[in-house]
């Protein structure tokens, strides 16, 4: 009975709620006090810049240096608040670890199962993340630029004339060269076409008319005459087919939002003082803009 109670969702919710209440009571209490000061000294900025240079083999640019300073301040805020809340007990006192604990705390706050309406709204608001690409089914005649180096231009003109009134069922093997990937392709996306043939070929297919021979279209292999059999229009899929992906994206967005709100509320309690970097580091940052 004792252990079954611990597994009850309502009991777990009450425990989490009590923990959150205690934490934010502590935060609200400290808000009334004078803010602590976080000083980012010029020596600290130099150390951040040196660490960046050791990693990337170049000094940071001005925006990169500012990003390092902002991240240091974020570390310090989470570290102090995590330590004040006792999150560093029975653990190694490491700034990154405490910051992670605070971020995990924010994640716990946001860990709510989304409703159908929320998932549907998120899908509609972010179509680019879930939209399916157009897909194409086609067959082609390949003219190798390597094998036909001397006759390629003449062969293209001859084949273009032969295909003016040709049907879809011409013998592609007789009219062209053998192609390593085959003569027919079914429901291939634009991304896959780009990976196989190159960007120019994929763009050519995407604007091609259906039901007749067209070309030539250049690829990284040579020239192609293409007969487009079918164009499968892409678009926003039904929620049922992408539910798991939408749930992951929704949960991640909610987690980031909760973390940012927590950080913003905690940072307000601090007076931030950022000293000017040393002249040498400042000059290096300007040079790398």
mmCIF file of C-alpha atoms in Angstrom:
data_model
loop_
_atom_site.group_PDB
_atom_site.id
_atom_site.type_symbol
_atom_site.label_atom_id
_atom_site.label_comp_id
_atom_site.label_asym_id
_atom_site.label_seq_id
_atom_site.Cartn_x
_atom_site.Cartn_y
_atom_site.Cartn_z
ATOM 1 C CA UNK A 1 0.000 0.000 0.000
ATOM 2 C CA UNK A 2 2.838 2.324 0.912
ATOM 3 C CA UNK A 3 4.689 1.780 -2.349
ATOM 4 C CA UNK A 4 1.548 1.852 -4.484
ATOM 5 C CA UNK A 5 0.794 5.322 -3.120
ATOM 6 C CA UNK A 6 4.151 6.565 -4.392
ATOM 7 C CA UNK A 7 3.193 5.477 -7.896
ATOM 8 C CA UNK A 8 -0.100 7.359 -7.894
ATOM 9 C CA UNK A 9 -0.029 10.282 -10.423
ATOM 10 C CA UNK A 10 -2.001 12.514 -8.045
ATOM 11 C CA UNK A 11 0.513 11.919 -5.245
ATOM 12 C CA UNK A 12 3.432 12.649 -7.580
ATOM 13 C CA UNK A 13 1.717 15.820 -8.749
ATOM 14 C CA UNK A 14 1.232 17.022 -5.174
ATOM 15 C CA UNK A 15 4.887 16.355 -4.319
ATOM 16 C CA UNK A 16 6.103 18.216 -7.406
ATOM 17 C CA UNK A 17 3.704 21.072 -6.687
ATOM 18 C CA UNK A 18 4.981 21.390 -3.129
ATOM 19 C CA UNK A 19 8.572 21.454 -4.385
ATOM 20 C CA UNK A 20 7.803 24.148 -6.935
ATOM 21 C CA UNK A 21 5.918 26.191 -4.354
ATOM 22 C CA UNK A 22 8.881 26.046 -1.996
ATOM 23 C CA UNK A 23 11.349 26.999 -4.681
ATOM 24 C CA UNK A 24 9.413 29.976 -5.975
ATOM 25 C CA UNK A 25 8.674 31.094 -2.407
ATOM 26 C CA UNK A 26 12.425 31.233 -1.934
ATOM 27 C CA UNK A 27 12.824 33.194 -5.167
ATOM 28 C CA UNK A 28 10.060 35.670 -4.248
ATOM 29 C CA UNK A 29 11.582 36.173 -0.802
ATOM 30 C CA UNK A 30 14.967 36.971 -2.224
ATOM 31 C CA UNK A 31 13.476 39.362 -4.786
ATOM 32 C CA UNK A 32 12.650 41.729 -1.954
ATOM 33 C CA UNK A 33 16.320 41.839 -0.955
ATOM 34 C CA UNK A 34 18.951 43.975 -2.647
ATOM 35 C CA UNK A 35 20.193 42.286 -5.844
ATOM 36 C CA UNK A 36 23.523 40.527 -5.783
ATOM 37 C CA UNK A 37 26.223 41.746 -8.108
ATOM 38 C CA UNK A 38 27.782 39.693 -10.871
ATOM 39 C CA UNK A 39 31.017 41.220 -12.112
ATOM 40 C CA UNK A 40 32.439 39.990 -15.389
ATOM 41 C CA UNK A 41 35.979 41.278 -15.087
ATOM 42 C CA UNK A 42 38.239 42.080 -18.005
ATOM 43 C CA UNK A 43 40.466 39.209 -16.869
ATOM 44 C CA UNK A 44 37.495 36.855 -17.034
ATOM 45 C CA UNK A 45 36.671 38.099 -20.548
ATOM 46 C CA UNK A 46 40.289 37.493 -21.558
ATOM 47 C CA UNK A 47 40.043 33.931 -20.205
ATOM 48 C CA UNK A 48 36.822 33.323 -22.144
ATOM 49 C CA UNK A 49 38.438 34.644 -25.326
ATOM 50 C CA UNK A 50 41.547 32.506 -24.771
ATOM 51 C CA UNK A 51 39.415 29.397 -24.272
ATOM 52 C CA UNK A 52 37.581 30.113 -27.522
ATOM 53 C CA UNK A 53 40.893 30.627 -29.357
ATOM 54 C CA UNK A 54 42.279 27.316 -28.082
ATOM 55 C CA UNK A 55 39.199 25.497 -29.337
ATOM 56 C CA UNK A 56 38.713 27.190 -32.712
ATOM 57 C CA UNK A 57 42.323 28.218 -33.463
ATOM 58 C CA UNK A 58 41.318 31.861 -33.879
ATOM 59 C CA UNK A 59 40.216 34.729 -31.641
ATOM 60 C CA UNK A 60 36.445 35.262 -31.232
ATOM 61 C CA UNK A 61 34.666 37.947 -33.215
ATOM 62 C CA UNK A 62 32.828 40.761 -31.480
ATOM 63 C CA UNK A 63 29.448 38.980 -31.495
ATOM 64 C CA UNK A 64 31.069 35.682 -30.496
ATOM 65 C CA UNK A 65 32.824 37.363 -27.572
ATOM 66 C CA UNK A 66 29.530 38.890 -26.460
ATOM 67 C CA UNK A 67 27.963 35.435 -26.689
ATOM 68 C CA UNK A 68 30.690 34.032 -24.428
ATOM 69 C CA UNK A 69 30.040 36.775 -21.870
ATOM 70 C CA UNK A 70 26.262 36.199 -21.993
ATOM 71 C CA UNK A 71 26.752 32.469 -21.498
ATOM 72 C CA UNK A 72 29.092 33.086 -18.551
ATOM 73 C CA UNK A 73 26.468 35.326 -16.916
ATOM 74 C CA UNK A 74 23.833 32.624 -17.520
ATOM 75 C CA UNK A 75 26.130 30.066 -15.887
ATOM 76 C CA UNK A 76 26.681 32.320 -12.888
ATOM 77 C CA UNK A 77 22.971 33.086 -12.387
ATOM 78 C CA UNK A 78 21.974 29.419 -12.524
ATOM 79 C CA UNK A 79 24.927 28.415 -10.372
ATOM 80 C CA UNK A 80 24.091 30.877 -7.589
ATOM 81 C CA UNK A 81 20.380 30.122 -7.648
ATOM 82 C CA UNK A 82 20.947 26.396 -7.775
ATOM 83 C CA UNK A 83 23.354 26.584 -4.862
ATOM 84 C CA UNK A 84 20.911 28.778 -2.888
ATOM 85 C CA UNK A 85 18.178 26.200 -3.476
ATOM 86 C CA UNK A 86 20.459 23.409 -2.254
ATOM 87 C CA UNK A 87 20.766 21.680 -5.609
ATOM 88 C CA UNK A 88 24.504 21.253 -5.105
ATOM 89 C CA UNK A 89 24.134 18.990 -2.063
ATOM 90 C CA UNK A 90 25.707 15.543 -2.310
ATOM 91 C CA UNK A 91 27.197 16.461 -5.673
ATOM 92 C CA UNK A 92 30.463 17.844 -7.016
ATOM 93 C CA UNK A 93 30.360 21.642 -7.029
ATOM 94 C CA UNK A 94 30.723 22.275 -10.717
ATOM 95 C CA UNK A 95 29.153 25.282 -12.354
ATOM 96 C CA UNK A 96 27.990 23.407 -15.419
ATOM 97 C CA UNK A 97 26.431 20.641 -13.405
ATOM 98 C CA UNK A 98 24.436 23.058 -11.250
ATOM 99 C CA UNK A 99 23.294 24.965 -14.302
ATOM 100 C CA UNK A 100 22.125 21.704 -15.836
ATOM 101 C CA UNK A 101 20.178 20.912 -12.692
ATOM 102 C CA UNK A 102 18.425 24.256 -12.903
ATOM 103 C CA UNK A 103 17.623 23.648 -16.558
ATOM 104 C CA UNK A 104 16.308 20.182 -15.696
ATOM 105 C CA UNK A 105 14.156 21.853 -13.056
ATOM 106 C CA UNK A 106 12.688 24.099 -15.748
ATOM 107 C CA UNK A 107 12.112 21.017 -17.868
ATOM 108 C CA UNK A 108 10.152 19.383 -15.052
ATOM 109 C CA UNK A 109 7.940 22.457 -14.850
ATOM 110 C CA UNK A 110 7.140 22.160 -18.553
ATOM 111 C CA UNK A 111 6.607 18.375 -18.554
ATOM 112 C CA UNK A 112 2.898 18.336 -19.334
ATOM 113 C CA UNK A 113 1.202 16.002 -21.796
ATOM 114 C CA UNK A 114 -0.185 18.098 -24.678
ATOM 115 C CA UNK A 115 -3.827 17.940 -25.673
ATOM 116 C CA UNK A 116 -5.024 17.153 -29.190
ATOM 117 C CA UNK A 117 -5.921 20.808 -29.681
ATOM 118 C CA UNK A 118 -2.443 21.944 -28.635
ATOM 119 C CA UNK A 119 -0.747 19.502 -31.001
ATOM 120 C CA UNK A 120 -3.029 20.499 -33.879
ATOM 121 C CA UNK A 121 -2.383 24.187 -33.201
ATOM 122 C CA UNK A 122 1.393 23.629 -33.071
ATOM 123 C CA UNK A 123 1.307 21.702 -36.353
ATOM 124 C CA UNK A 124 -0.662 24.488 -38.037
ATOM 125 C CA UNK A 125 1.655 27.183 -36.650
ATOM 126 C CA UNK A 126 4.837 25.405 -37.783
ATOM 127 C CA UNK A 127 4.064 23.919 -41.204
ATOM 128 C CA UNK A 128 7.637 24.162 -42.507
ATOM 129 C CA UNK A 129 8.865 21.707 -39.849
ATOM 130 C CA UNK A 130 6.467 18.955 -40.868
ATOM 131 C CA UNK A 131 5.597 19.632 -44.500
ATOM 132 C CA UNK A 132 6.386 16.753 -46.835
ATOM 133 C CA UNK A 133 8.338 17.377 -50.029
ATOM 134 C CA UNK A 134 7.062 16.940 -53.563
ATOM 135 C CA UNK A 135 7.994 13.522 -54.956
ATOM 136 C CA UNK A 136 8.555 12.488 -58.542
ATOM 137 C CA UNK A 137 8.338 9.271 -60.541
ATOM 138 C CA UNK A 138 10.182 9.313 -63.873
ATOM 139 C CA UNK A 139 12.386 7.427 -66.290
ATOM 140 C CA UNK A 140 15.251 8.871 -68.274
ATOM 141 C CA UNK A 141 17.776 8.431 -71.062
ATOM 142 C CA UNK A 142 21.349 9.086 -69.996
ATOM 143 C CA UNK A 143 24.132 10.488 -72.173
ATOM 144 C CA UNK A 144 27.536 10.133 -70.543
ATOM 145 C CA UNK A 145 29.739 13.198 -70.791
ATOM 146 C CA UNK A 146 32.811 11.008 -70.400
ATOM 147 C CA UNK A 147 31.967 8.396 -73.028
ATOM 148 C CA UNK A 148 30.640 10.929 -75.519
ATOM 149 C CA UNK A 149 33.203 13.683 -74.995
ATOM 150 C CA UNK A 150 33.661 14.205 -78.749
ATOM 151 C CA UNK A 151 30.073 13.687 -79.899
ATOM 152 C CA UNK A 152 27.925 14.834 -76.971
ATOM 153 C CA UNK A 153 26.515 17.995 -78.582
ATOM 154 C CA UNK A 154 25.567 16.165 -81.797
ATOM 155 C CA UNK A 155 24.085 13.247 -79.842
ATOM 156 C CA UNK A 156 21.941 15.641 -77.797
ATOM 157 C CA UNK A 157 20.523 17.272 -80.933
ATOM 158 C CA UNK A 158 19.820 13.909 -82.572
ATOM 159 C CA UNK A 159 18.121 12.483 -79.484
ATOM 160 C CA UNK A 160 16.057 15.637 -78.976
ATOM 161 C CA UNK A 161 14.653 15.243 -82.498
ATOM 162 C CA UNK A 162 13.955 11.537 -82.002
ATOM 163 C CA UNK A 163 12.012 12.171 -78.805
ATOM 164 C CA UNK A 164 9.729 14.953 -80.060
ATOM 165 C CA UNK A 165 6.814 12.595 -80.706
ATOM 166 C CA UNK A 166 8.129 9.545 -78.832
ATOM 167 C CA UNK A 167 5.990 7.662 -76.343
ATOM 168 C CA UNK A 168 6.900 6.876 -72.776
ATOM 169 C CA UNK A 169 7.820 3.312 -73.717
ATOM 170 C CA UNK A 170 10.913 3.926 -75.862
ATOM 171 C CA UNK A 171 13.898 1.652 -75.256
ATOM 172 C CA UNK A 172 16.033 3.858 -73.032
ATOM 173 C CA UNK A 173 18.874 1.327 -73.050
ATOM 174 C CA UNK A 174 19.247 1.515 -76.835
ATOM 175 C CA UNK A 175 18.999 5.298 -77.108
ATOM 176 C CA UNK A 176 21.353 6.141 -74.247
ATOM 177 C CA UNK A 177 24.141 4.873 -72.018
ATOM 178 C CA UNK A 178 23.870 2.564 -69.045
ATOM 179 C CA UNK A 179 23.311 4.483 -65.827
ATOM 180 C CA UNK A 180 24.606 3.135 -62.513
ATOM 181 C CA UNK A 181 21.478 4.117 -60.530
ATOM 182 C CA UNK A 182 19.046 2.714 -63.094
ATOM 183 C CA UNK A 183 16.625 4.117 -65.676
ATOM 184 C CA UNK A 184 13.453 4.382 -63.551
ATOM 185 C CA UNK A 185 12.785 6.193 -60.288
ATOM 186 C CA UNK A 186 9.620 6.074 -58.169
ATOM 187 C CA UNK A 187 8.375 8.680 -55.652
ATOM 188 C CA UNK A 188 11.781 10.319 -55.159
ATOM 189 C CA UNK A 189 11.885 13.552 -53.119
ATOM 190 C CA UNK A 190 13.647 16.742 -54.211
ATOM 191 C CA UNK A 191 16.210 16.259 -51.431
ATOM 192 C CA UNK A 192 16.980 12.734 -52.617
ATOM 193 C CA UNK A 193 17.275 13.922 -56.217
ATOM 194 C CA UNK A 194 19.705 16.615 -55.127
ATOM 195 C CA UNK A 195 21.799 14.030 -53.319
ATOM 196 C CA UNK A 196 21.836 11.642 -56.265
ATOM 197 C CA UNK A 197 22.023 13.954 -59.284
ATOM 198 C CA UNK A 198 22.882 17.421 -57.997
ATOM 199 C CA UNK A 199 20.950 20.633 -57.418
ATOM 200 C CA UNK A 200 20.583 21.585 -61.102
ATOM 201 C CA UNK A 201 18.929 18.275 -61.986
ATOM 202 C CA UNK A 202 16.552 18.431 -58.991
ATOM 203 C CA UNK A 203 15.453 21.967 -59.905
ATOM 204 C CA UNK A 204 14.881 20.887 -63.509
ATOM 205 C CA UNK A 205 12.663 17.987 -62.450
ATOM 206 C CA UNK A 206 10.653 20.165 -60.058
ATOM 207 C CA UNK A 207 9.417 22.474 -62.876
ATOM 208 C CA UNK A 208 9.006 19.788 -65.542
ATOM 209 C CA UNK A 209 5.728 19.037 -67.266
ATOM 210 C CA UNK A 210 4.238 15.602 -66.915
ATOM 211 C CA UNK A 211 3.682 13.152 -69.782
ATOM 212 C CA UNK A 212 6.315 13.971 -72.402
ATOM 213 C CA UNK A 213 10.063 13.715 -73.011
ATOM 214 C CA UNK A 214 12.020 16.815 -71.988
ATOM 215 C CA UNK A 215 15.652 17.780 -71.763
ATOM 216 C CA UNK A 216 18.483 17.721 -71.717
ATOM 217 C CA UNK A 217 18.947 18.277 -67.999
ATOM 218 C CA UNK A 218 22.501 18.326 -66.679
ATOM 219 C CA UNK A 219 23.608 16.290 -63.685
ATOM 220 C CA UNK A 220 26.944 15.540 -62.095
ATOM 221 C CA UNK A 221 27.128 12.483 -64.390
ATOM 222 C CA UNK A 222 26.210 13.941 -67.767
ATOM 223 C CA UNK A 223 23.039 14.851 -69.663
ATOM 224 C CA UNK A 224 19.544 13.381 -69.255
ATOM 225 C CA UNK A 225 16.313 13.349 -71.229
ATOM 226 C CA UNK A 226 13.481 12.793 -68.764
ATOM 227 C CA UNK A 227 9.897 11.558 -68.983
ATOM 228 C CA UNK A 228 7.979 12.617 -65.871
ATOM 229 C CA UNK A 229 5.399 9.931 -65.048
ATOM 230 C CA UNK A 230 3.930 11.329 -61.829
ATOM 231 C CA UNK A 231 4.244 14.301 -59.510
ATOM 232 C CA UNK A 232 3.155 13.625 -55.916
ATOM 233 C CA UNK A 233 2.363 16.959 -54.320
ATOM 234 C CA UNK A 234 3.839 17.555 -50.887
ATOM 235 C CA UNK A 235 2.052 19.423 -48.136
ATOM 236 C CA UNK A 236 1.107 19.512 -44.483
ATOM 237 C CA UNK A 237 0.350 15.938 -43.391
ATOM 238 C CA UNK A 238 -2.552 14.977 -41.089
ATOM 239 C CA UNK A 239 -1.739 15.095 -37.398
ATOM 240 C CA UNK A 240 -2.242 11.330 -37.055
ATOM 241 C CA UNK A 241 0.700 10.618 -39.385
ATOM 242 C CA UNK A 242 3.187 12.917 -37.608
ATOM 243 C CA UNK A 243 1.850 12.863 -34.049
ATOM 244 C CA UNK A 244 5.077 11.659 -32.402
ATOM 245 C CA UNK A 245 7.216 14.226 -34.214
ATOM 246 C CA UNK A 246 4.802 17.054 -33.361
ATOM 247 C CA UNK A 247 4.711 15.973 -29.712
ATOM 248 C CA UNK A 248 8.540 16.011 -29.536
ATOM 249 C CA UNK A 249 8.761 19.443 -31.135
ATOM 250 C CA UNK A 250 5.976 20.834 -28.942
ATOM 251 C CA UNK A 251 7.583 19.494 -25.769
ATOM 252 C CA UNK A 252 10.992 20.847 -26.739
ATOM 253 C CA UNK A 253 9.580 24.300 -27.515
ATOM 254 C CA UNK A 254 7.721 24.315 -24.194
ATOM 255 C CA UNK A 255 10.892 23.268 -22.348
ATOM 256 C CA UNK A 256 12.952 26.057 -23.949
ATOM 257 C CA UNK A 257 10.243 28.591 -23.149
ATOM 258 C CA UNK A 258 10.067 27.491 -19.507
ATOM 259 C CA UNK A 259 13.852 27.578 -19.175
ATOM 260 C CA UNK A 260 14.059 31.053 -20.677
ATOM 261 C CA UNK A 261 11.307 32.384 -18.401
ATOM 262 C CA UNK A 262 13.025 30.923 -15.347
ATOM 263 C CA UNK A 263 16.365 32.393 -16.353
ATOM 264 C CA UNK A 264 14.840 35.823 -17.096
ATOM 265 C CA UNK A 265 13.068 35.943 -13.725
ATOM 266 C CA UNK A 266 16.236 34.951 -11.873
ATOM 267 C CA UNK A 267 18.531 37.307 -13.758
ATOM 268 C CA UNK A 268 16.370 40.292 -12.765
ATOM 269 C CA UNK A 269 17.604 39.807 -9.214
ATOM 270 C CA UNK A 270 21.212 40.546 -10.181
ATOM 271 C CA UNK A 271 23.086 43.677 -11.018
ATOM 272 C CA UNK A 272 25.282 42.797 -13.994
ATOM 273 C CA UNK A 273 28.594 44.642 -14.387
ATOM 274 C CA UNK A 274 30.599 43.833 -17.521
ATOM 275 C CA UNK A 275 34.027 45.428 -17.623
ATOM 276 C CA UNK A 276 35.664 46.396 -20.899
ATOM 277 C CA UNK A 277 37.974 43.711 -22.326
ATOM 278 C CA UNK A 278 41.669 44.402 -22.562
ATOM 279 C CA UNK A 279 42.708 46.511 -25.593
ATOM 280 C CA UNK A 280 44.378 43.505 -27.230
ATOM 281 C CA UNK A 281 41.304 41.265 -26.974
ATOM 282 C CA UNK A 282 39.040 44.084 -28.132
ATOM 283 C CA UNK A 283 41.207 44.706 -31.196
ATOM 284 C CA UNK A 284 41.208 40.976 -32.031
ATOM 285 C CA UNK A 285 37.420 40.827 -31.732
ATOM 286 C CA UNK A 286 37.000 43.834 -34.057
ATOM 287 C CA UNK A 287 39.368 42.240 -36.579
ATOM 288 C CA UNK A 288 37.257 39.058 -36.651
ATOM 289 C CA UNK A 289 33.868 40.714 -37.183
#
